[in-house]
């Protein structure tokens, strides 16, 4: 419970003030715990950011695995892209910092850990029209996340969220359509 309170406080501060102003002292004060309590669970601010990123990514990963496993619908790719793009609707200012923290990772390999967990979650539960080689799985899982990270890091571009979603769907559908059929 204490960890959740600390993470919740960190997310609130990150969203309200940005990553530059986020400190463990501010987090402890917002969470209503001592700084020693924060350090009991986390080494530093980066450790807290990594935990927040892992928490968010794990929830999205599980949602997407369920979408992939369930019977495919006409808009399956769009549903997956929407799960990714809307995963930060409640914390748009925190998006870039948390995506960066996920890429940096800490002790668990960051994005690689989620990539492997996703593949394990769908293993043997879904039939694809093409063989899912490690390279294809990498492209399918990393391309949209990498593009969303870039979009979050470059807010000055003024990208329209709906248009970006449409382009990500187009990209993934074209890639999937170009894959040779499984034999």
Tab-separated table of C-alpha atoms in Angstrom:
chain	number	residue	atom	x	y	z
A	1	UNK	CA	0.000	0.000	0.000
A	2	UNK	CA	2.813	2.443	0.827
A	3	UNK	CA	4.432	1.840	-2.550
A	4	UNK	CA	1.151	2.633	-4.304
A	5	UNK	CA	0.788	5.858	-2.307
A	6	UNK	CA	4.337	6.889	-3.225
A	7	UNK	CA	3.796	6.078	-6.896
A	8	UNK	CA	0.474	7.912	-6.913
A	9	UNK	CA	2.064	10.980	-5.364
A	10	UNK	CA	4.910	10.859	-7.883
A	11	UNK	CA	2.473	10.676	-10.806
A	12	UNK	CA	0.459	13.598	-9.463
A	13	UNK	CA	3.584	15.724	-9.083
A	14	UNK	CA	4.975	14.650	-12.429
A	15	UNK	CA	1.752	15.643	-14.127
A	16	UNK	CA	1.408	18.921	-12.234
A	17	UNK	CA	5.013	20.144	-12.264
A	18	UNK	CA	6.971	18.077	-14.775
A	19	UNK	CA	9.984	15.816	-14.384
A	20	UNK	CA	12.417	18.695	-13.829
A	21	UNK	CA	10.767	19.676	-10.537
A	22	UNK	CA	10.146	16.110	-9.327
A	23	UNK	CA	12.238	15.224	-6.265
A	24	UNK	CA	12.069	12.470	-3.696
A	25	UNK	CA	11.450	15.110	-1.021
A	26	UNK	CA	8.432	16.462	-2.893
A	27	UNK	CA	7.162	12.936	-3.447
A	28	UNK	CA	7.495	12.069	0.247
A	29	UNK	CA	5.652	15.246	1.255
A	30	UNK	CA	2.820	14.646	-1.239
A	31	UNK	CA	2.544	10.992	-0.185
A	32	UNK	CA	2.515	11.924	3.498
A	33	UNK	CA	5.472	9.691	4.326
A	34	UNK	CA	9.002	10.348	5.485
A	35	UNK	CA	11.859	10.570	3.029
A	36	UNK	CA	13.273	7.480	4.745
A	37	UNK	CA	10.128	5.576	3.803
A	38	UNK	CA	10.569	6.566	0.170
A	39	UNK	CA	14.176	5.350	0.277
A	40	UNK	CA	13.063	2.123	1.923
A	41	UNK	CA	11.316	1.220	-1.335
A	42	UNK	CA	13.156	3.224	-4.000
A	43	UNK	CA	16.802	4.180	-4.545
A	44	UNK	CA	16.079	7.532	-6.176
A	45	UNK	CA	13.750	9.524	-8.402
A	46	UNK	CA	14.728	7.484	-11.467
A	47	UNK	CA	13.790	4.295	-9.643
A	48	UNK	CA	10.346	5.769	-8.919
A	49	UNK	CA	9.925	6.808	-12.547
A	50	UNK	CA	10.952	3.330	-13.688
A	51	UNK	CA	8.399	1.748	-11.324
A	52	UNK	CA	5.664	4.069	-12.617
A	53	UNK	CA	6.591	3.277	-16.215
A	54	UNK	CA	6.604	-0.465	-15.535
A	55	UNK	CA	3.236	-0.253	-13.808
A	56	UNK	CA	1.666	1.645	-16.709
A	57	UNK	CA	3.319	-0.510	-19.382
A	58	UNK	CA	2.278	-3.728	-17.653
A	59	UNK	CA	-1.381	-2.726	-17.643
A	60	UNK	CA	-1.293	-1.714	-21.308
A	61	UNK	CA	0.633	-4.854	-22.254
A	62	UNK	CA	-2.005	-7.044	-20.600
A	63	UNK	CA	-4.826	-5.165	-22.359
A	64	UNK	CA	-3.139	-5.566	-25.734
A	65	UNK	CA	-2.431	-9.264	-25.135
A	66	UNK	CA	-6.155	-9.778	-24.503
A	67	UNK	CA	-7.005	-7.901	-27.704
A	68	UNK	CA	-4.602	-10.087	-29.687
A	69	UNK	CA	-5.877	-13.317	-28.113
A	70	UNK	CA	-9.581	-12.535	-28.521
A	71	UNK	CA	-11.257	-13.322	-31.843
A	72	UNK	CA	-10.031	-10.757	-34.361
A	73	UNK	CA	-12.403	-7.998	-35.242
A	74	UNK	CA	-12.484	-5.728	-38.256
A	75	UNK	CA	-10.604	-3.050	-36.316
A	76	UNK	CA	-8.199	-5.176	-34.251
A	77	UNK	CA	-5.135	-3.141	-35.203
A	78	UNK	CA	-6.944	0.109	-34.414
A	79	UNK	CA	-7.997	-1.257	-30.997
A	80	UNK	CA	-4.366	-2.089	-30.229
A	81	UNK	CA	-3.152	1.338	-31.355
A	82	UNK	CA	-5.885	2.993	-29.290
A	83	UNK	CA	-4.818	1.032	-26.212
A	84	UNK	CA	-1.291	2.360	-26.721
A	85	UNK	CA	-2.218	5.939	-27.555
A	86	UNK	CA	-4.774	6.282	-24.797
A	87	UNK	CA	-2.674	4.718	-22.061
A	88	UNK	CA	-1.608	8.184	-20.934
A	89	UNK	CA	-4.868	10.063	-21.405
A	90	UNK	CA	-5.012	10.623	-17.647
A	91	UNK	CA	-1.414	11.907	-17.509
A	92	UNK	CA	-0.415	13.572	-20.783
A	93	UNK	CA	2.394	15.665	-19.252
A	94	UNK	CA	3.902	12.552	-17.676
A	95	UNK	CA	3.888	10.603	-20.959
A	96	UNK	CA	7.365	11.581	-22.207
A	97	UNK	CA	9.069	11.081	-18.832
A	98	UNK	CA	7.478	7.672	-18.298
A	99	UNK	CA	8.205	6.474	-21.827
A	100	UNK	CA	11.814	7.577	-21.392
A	101	UNK	CA	11.979	5.761	-18.042
A	102	UNK	CA	10.632	2.611	-19.672
A	103	UNK	CA	13.297	2.766	-22.378
A	104	UNK	CA	16.079	3.431	-19.893
A	105	UNK	CA	14.841	0.666	-17.650
A	106	UNK	CA	16.617	-0.138	-14.438
A	107	UNK	CA	17.343	-3.650	-13.303
A	108	UNK	CA	14.666	-5.405	-15.360
A	109	UNK	CA	15.528	-4.386	-18.916
A	110	UNK	CA	12.724	-1.852	-19.441
A	111	UNK	CA	10.950	-2.318	-22.732
A	112	UNK	CA	12.654	-5.653	-23.406
A	113	UNK	CA	10.981	-7.166	-20.355
A	114	UNK	CA	7.544	-6.096	-21.605
A	115	UNK	CA	8.293	-7.339	-25.109
A	116	UNK	CA	9.151	-10.784	-23.740
A	117	UNK	CA	6.193	-10.833	-21.334
A	118	UNK	CA	3.820	-9.911	-24.161
A	119	UNK	CA	5.141	-12.696	-26.387
A	120	UNK	CA	4.817	-15.176	-23.516
A	121	UNK	CA	1.234	-14.037	-22.861
A	122	UNK	CA	0.132	-14.722	-26.443
A	123	UNK	CA	2.293	-17.806	-27.053
A	124	UNK	CA	0.141	-20.653	-28.363
A	125	UNK	CA	-3.054	-18.612	-27.938
A	126	UNK	CA	-3.229	-16.860	-31.271
A	127	UNK	CA	-2.920	-17.894	-34.895
A	128	UNK	CA	-1.313	-15.341	-37.154
A	129	UNK	CA	-1.316	-15.401	-40.935
A	130	UNK	CA	2.494	-15.136	-40.879
A	131	UNK	CA	5.260	-16.625	-38.764
A	132	UNK	CA	6.092	-14.336	-35.856
A	133	UNK	CA	9.877	-14.351	-36.024
A	134	UNK	CA	11.833	-12.479	-33.337
A	135	UNK	CA	12.505	-9.696	-35.837
A	136	UNK	CA	8.848	-9.320	-36.795
A	137	UNK	CA	7.762	-9.380	-33.160
A	138	UNK	CA	10.337	-6.695	-32.414
A	139	UNK	CA	9.046	-4.446	-35.196
A	140	UNK	CA	5.408	-4.962	-34.219
A	141	UNK	CA	5.958	-4.239	-30.531
A	142	UNK	CA	8.606	-1.532	-30.751
A	143	UNK	CA	7.576	0.545	-33.769
A	144	UNK	CA	4.366	2.012	-32.344
A	145	UNK	CA	5.841	2.539	-28.873
A	146	UNK	CA	8.933	4.222	-30.328
A	147	UNK	CA	6.830	6.526	-32.491
A	148	UNK	CA	4.602	7.446	-29.557
A	149	UNK	CA	7.690	8.170	-27.475
A	150	UNK	CA	9.015	10.446	-30.218
A	151	UNK	CA	5.651	12.230	-30.474
A	152	UNK	CA	5.576	12.769	-26.705
A	153	UNK	CA	9.125	14.133	-26.769
A	154	UNK	CA	8.270	16.597	-29.532
A	155	UNK	CA	5.059	18.360	-28.440
A	156	UNK	CA	6.029	21.411	-30.503
A	157	UNK	CA	5.138	19.506	-33.663
A	158	UNK	CA	1.468	19.922	-32.770
A	159	UNK	CA	0.540	16.441	-33.953
A	160	UNK	CA	-3.172	15.763	-34.057
A	161	UNK	CA	-3.825	12.677	-31.861
A	162	UNK	CA	-6.502	11.246	-34.175
A	163	UNK	CA	-4.370	11.739	-37.281
A	164	UNK	CA	-1.399	10.136	-35.524
A	165	UNK	CA	-3.567	7.182	-34.518
A	166	UNK	CA	-4.703	6.813	-38.150
A	167	UNK	CA	-1.099	6.845	-39.373
A	168	UNK	CA	0.005	4.249	-36.826
A	169	UNK	CA	-2.881	2.000	-37.867
A	170	UNK	CA	-1.952	2.459	-41.531
A	171	UNK	CA	1.692	1.652	-40.765
A	172	UNK	CA	0.927	-1.542	-38.831
A	173	UNK	CA	-1.746	-2.769	-41.256
A	174	UNK	CA	0.601	-2.254	-44.199
A	175	UNK	CA	3.399	-4.082	-42.406
A	176	UNK	CA	1.127	-7.003	-41.497
A	177	UNK	CA	-0.259	-7.197	-45.048
A	178	UNK	CA	3.270	-7.292	-46.472
A	179	UNK	CA	4.324	-10.299	-44.405
A	180	UNK	CA	4.481	-13.598	-46.296
A	181	UNK	CA	1.829	-16.126	-45.351
A	182	UNK	CA	2.827	-18.787	-42.814
A	183	UNK	CA	3.493	-22.222	-44.219
